[in-house]
Amino acid sequence: VQGSDESVFTRSMADGIPQFVLRRAVSFHLYISTAPCGDARVFLSKGEGEAEQQDNHSLRACRGVLRCKVEAGEGTVLSPDIKTQTMDGLKGGARLRTMSCSDKLARWNVLGVQGALLAGLIQFPIYYSTLSLGDLFSYDHLYRASFQRLQGISLADSLFSHQCPWFNVASSPPTEHIAPHATNYSVNWTLGDKLPEVLDTSTGKCLDNTPSRVCKAKLFATYHKVRALLLPGQDRAACGTYEQAKESVSGYQEAKRMLWDQFQKNGHGKWMTKPAEQDQFALQTEHA
């Protein structure tokens, strides 16, 4: 972003406002080793190939409905008829729910994968060009879960659109393995990092109990550094809290509300959000 040819972004201007724009030759591709949890996976029949011959699944009436992963649980459940979780509820013993991978894919195909903060710094949303699965590929289920169930969505901001990536299946599926439960470890790495980072998924922290480089506080600090390149001299305090910085990207937030409304309009349920308190923090000096 500082003029290096290695950056995927170049500088641009939009309505007199400096922004970044993705280089023309750069595209994004997502590989998943198996069918994403939720709507794209839960209705797969044993040994199912590319498409079902008959629509005879006992739960076919629930196809397309939003589903949640439950803390310390396996698989997904139907999203409850409430929209917001509360911090005091979680501290009182309620288990945190997060939207399924299938639902997140559908969201990314409308809002882009960049999120709210980066959406305020780049000229156009970033969409996946291809989605490839290593195993358990069903075009019908993947298409419905990631694209079809949001057909008809109307977006007020012309920068956003409803995209469908090209679907692929690996020519050689991953080596089969049977694990009774998902592991409590997650690994992240991007080009430029010296080493991979291993996280404990039960805490969201590194194995030595330090904050991850992909935690919200670290990402917020990175956002401020990148924003300073575009708008030098602006006080970072003007962004307020993490929540306020995201809410200030009005076009993205409006598109997100229309996404949630379309899910409900199409009879697919309510998008479950996490407690608001988790975003109500300001940038700390040690994260700068």
Tab-separated table of C-alpha atoms in Angstrom, residues 49-199:
chain	number	residue	atom	x	y	z
A	49	GLY	CA	-22.341	-37.206	-5.995
A	50	GLU	CA	-22.582	-33.974	-7.888
A	51	ALA	CA	-26.387	-33.808	-7.793
A	52	GLU	CA	-29.292	-35.625	-6.193
A	53	GLN	CA	-31.526	-37.730	-8.389
A	54	GLN	CA	-34.593	-37.194	-6.187
A	55	ASP	CA	-35.469	-34.448	-3.732
A	56	ASN	CA	-36.517	-36.850	-0.980
A	57	HIS	CA	-34.541	-35.720	2.067
A	58	SER	CA	-36.687	-35.883	5.209
A	59	LEU	CA	-35.675	-32.324	6.192
A	60	ARG	CA	-35.976	-30.725	2.732
A	61	ALA	CA	-38.478	-28.169	4.097
A	62	CYS	CA	-35.605	-26.664	6.118
A	63	ARG	CA	-33.351	-26.159	3.123
A	64	GLY	CA	-32.017	-22.639	2.861
A	65	VAL	CA	-32.699	-21.793	6.505
A	66	LEU	CA	-29.948	-20.025	8.454
A	67	ARG	CA	-28.057	-22.252	10.846
A	68	CYS	CA	-25.700	-21.638	13.796
A	69	LYS	CA	-22.675	-23.324	15.288
A	70	VAL	CA	-22.967	-23.628	19.071
A	71	GLU	CA	-20.034	-23.117	21.425
A	72	ALA	CA	-18.479	-26.436	22.517
A	73	GLY	CA	-20.842	-28.287	20.199
A	74	GLU	CA	-20.581	-30.237	16.952
A	75	GLY	CA	-22.391	-29.424	13.721
A	76	THR	CA	-25.077	-26.763	13.346
A	77	VAL	CA	-28.604	-26.046	14.568
A	78	LEU	CA	-31.379	-23.907	13.123
A	79	SER	CA	-30.944	-20.224	13.933
A	80	PRO	CA	-33.331	-19.299	16.787
A	81	ASP	CA	-36.002	-16.651	16.379
A	82	ILE	CA	-33.935	-14.029	18.196
A	83	LYS	CA	-31.437	-11.706	16.573
A	84	THR	CA	-29.093	-10.516	19.311
A	85	GLN	CA	-27.121	-12.370	21.956
A	86	THR	CA	-26.217	-10.630	25.199
A	87	MET	CA	-22.998	-10.557	27.178
A	88	ASP	CA	-24.743	-11.105	30.514
A	89	GLY	CA	-26.561	-14.063	28.999
A	90	LEU	CA	-23.277	-15.646	27.967
A	91	LYS	CA	-21.757	-15.000	31.377
A	92	GLY	CA	-24.854	-16.598	32.876
A	93	GLY	CA	-24.180	-19.853	31.070
A	94	ALA	CA	-25.688	-19.405	27.600
A	95	ARG	CA	-23.539	-20.851	24.827
A	96	LEU	CA	-22.261	-18.516	22.127
A	97	ARG	CA	-23.751	-19.060	18.675
A	98	THR	CA	-22.005	-18.121	15.449
A	99	MET	CA	-23.407	-18.324	11.952
A	100	SER	CA	-22.540	-21.371	9.875
A	101	CYS	CA	-19.888	-21.360	7.163
A	102	SER	CA	-22.582	-21.716	4.484
A	103	ASP	CA	-24.298	-18.572	5.758
A	104	LYS	CA	-21.019	-16.658	5.794
A	105	LEU	CA	-20.372	-17.675	2.173
A	106	ALA	CA	-23.788	-16.313	1.201
A	107	ARG	CA	-22.997	-13.088	3.025
A	108	TRP	CA	-19.600	-12.700	1.341
A	109	ASN	CA	-21.236	-13.129	-2.071
A	110	VAL	CA	-23.192	-9.934	-1.372
A	111	LEU	CA	-21.002	-7.803	0.895
A	112	GLY	CA	-17.571	-9.025	-0.189
A	113	VAL	CA	-14.928	-10.691	1.958
A	114	GLN	CA	-13.197	-7.490	3.084
A	115	GLY	CA	-15.509	-6.602	5.975
A	116	ALA	CA	-16.735	-3.177	7.065
A	117	LEU	CA	-13.427	-1.528	8.013
A	118	LEU	CA	-11.604	-2.310	4.774
A	119	ALA	CA	-14.752	-1.457	2.793
A	120	GLY	CA	-14.237	2.121	3.954
A	121	LEU	CA	-10.718	2.218	2.522
A	122	ILE	CA	-11.112	0.472	-0.840
A	123	GLN	CA	-13.084	1.584	-3.870
A	124	PHE	CA	-14.888	-1.690	-4.607
A	125	PRO	CA	-15.856	-4.765	-2.571
A	126	ILE	CA	-13.725	-7.897	-2.986
A	127	TYR	CA	-15.528	-11.051	-4.092
A	128	TYR	CA	-14.258	-14.597	-4.524
A	129	SER	CA	-13.813	-15.591	-8.159
A	130	THR	CA	-13.843	-19.323	-7.471
A	131	LEU	CA	-14.893	-21.647	-4.659
A	132	SER	CA	-13.275	-25.081	-4.638
A	133	LEU	CA	-14.122	-28.043	-2.416
A	134	GLY	CA	-11.836	-30.964	-1.686
A	135	ASP	CA	-14.618	-33.377	-0.796
A	136	LEU	CA	-18.409	-33.759	-0.378
A	137	PHE	CA	-19.164	-31.585	-3.401
A	138	SER	CA	-22.787	-31.155	-4.437
A	139	TYR	CA	-23.424	-28.381	-6.919
A	140	ASP	CA	-27.118	-28.178	-5.992
A	141	HIS	CA	-26.518	-27.722	-2.274
A	142	LEU	CA	-23.535	-25.415	-2.663
A	143	TYR	CA	-25.339	-23.223	-5.198
A	144	ARG	CA	-28.460	-22.946	-3.031
A	145	ALA	CA	-26.546	-22.252	0.170
A	146	SER	CA	-24.090	-19.685	-1.169
A	147	PHE	CA	-26.171	-17.912	-3.816
A	148	GLN	CA	-29.682	-19.059	-4.752
A	149	ARG	CA	-31.430	-18.422	-1.437
A	150	LEU	CA	-30.648	-14.693	-1.711
A	151	GLN	CA	-31.856	-14.279	-5.278
A	152	GLY	CA	-34.001	-11.195	-5.665
A	153	ILE	CA	-32.008	-9.085	-3.231
A	154	SER	CA	-32.077	-5.379	-4.046
A	155	LEU	CA	-29.055	-3.340	-2.998
A	156	ALA	CA	-29.247	0.430	-2.651
A	157	ASP	CA	-25.491	0.981	-3.046
A	158	SER	CA	-24.409	0.232	-6.609
A	159	LEU	CA	-20.925	-0.742	-5.380
A	160	PHE	CA	-22.369	-3.976	-3.977
A	161	SER	CA	-23.873	-6.751	-6.072
A	162	HIS	CA	-24.978	-10.359	-5.735
A	163	GLN	CA	-22.104	-12.519	-6.963
A	164	CYS	CA	-21.792	-16.247	-7.605
A	165	PRO	CA	-18.254	-17.631	-7.790
A	166	TRP	CA	-17.254	-20.417	-10.144
A	167	PHE	CA	-17.508	-23.788	-8.345
A	168	ASN	CA	-14.786	-26.425	-8.594
A	169	VAL	CA	-14.124	-29.801	-7.018
A	170	ALA	CA	-10.629	-31.127	-6.364
A	171	SER	CA	-9.515	-33.797	-8.817
A	172	SER	CA	-7.937	-35.695	-5.914
A	173	PRO	CA	-9.973	-35.529	-2.676
A	174	PRO	CA	-8.036	-35.117	0.591
A	175	THR	CA	-6.861	-38.283	2.285
A	176	GLU	CA	-9.789	-39.591	4.327
A	177	HIS	CA	-9.471	-39.257	8.054
A	178	ILE	CA	-11.913	-39.848	10.868
A	179	ALA	CA	-11.865	-37.535	13.855
A	180	PRO	CA	-14.467	-37.881	16.639
A	181	HIS	CA	-14.362	-34.155	17.379
A	182	ALA	CA	-12.949	-31.018	15.840
A	183	THR	CA	-9.589	-30.024	17.279
A	184	ASN	CA	-9.144	-26.991	19.489
A	185	TYR	CA	-6.388	-25.577	17.314
A	186	SER	CA	-6.397	-23.136	14.437
A	187	VAL	CA	-3.455	-22.024	12.292
A	188	ASN	CA	-3.184	-18.750	10.382
A	189	TRP	CA	-0.498	-17.513	8.026
A	190	THR	CA	-0.284	-14.916	5.262
A	191	LEU	CA	2.486	-14.026	2.852
A	192	GLY	CA	4.974	-11.871	4.724
A	193	ASP	CA	4.500	-13.535	8.116
A	194	LYS	CA	7.690	-15.091	9.440
A	195	LEU	CA	5.910	-18.064	10.988
A	196	PRO	CA	2.429	-19.561	11.187
A	197	GLU	CA	0.451	-18.699	14.314
A	198	VAL	CA	-1.325	-21.436	16.276
A	199	LEU	CA	-4.427	-20.515	18.256
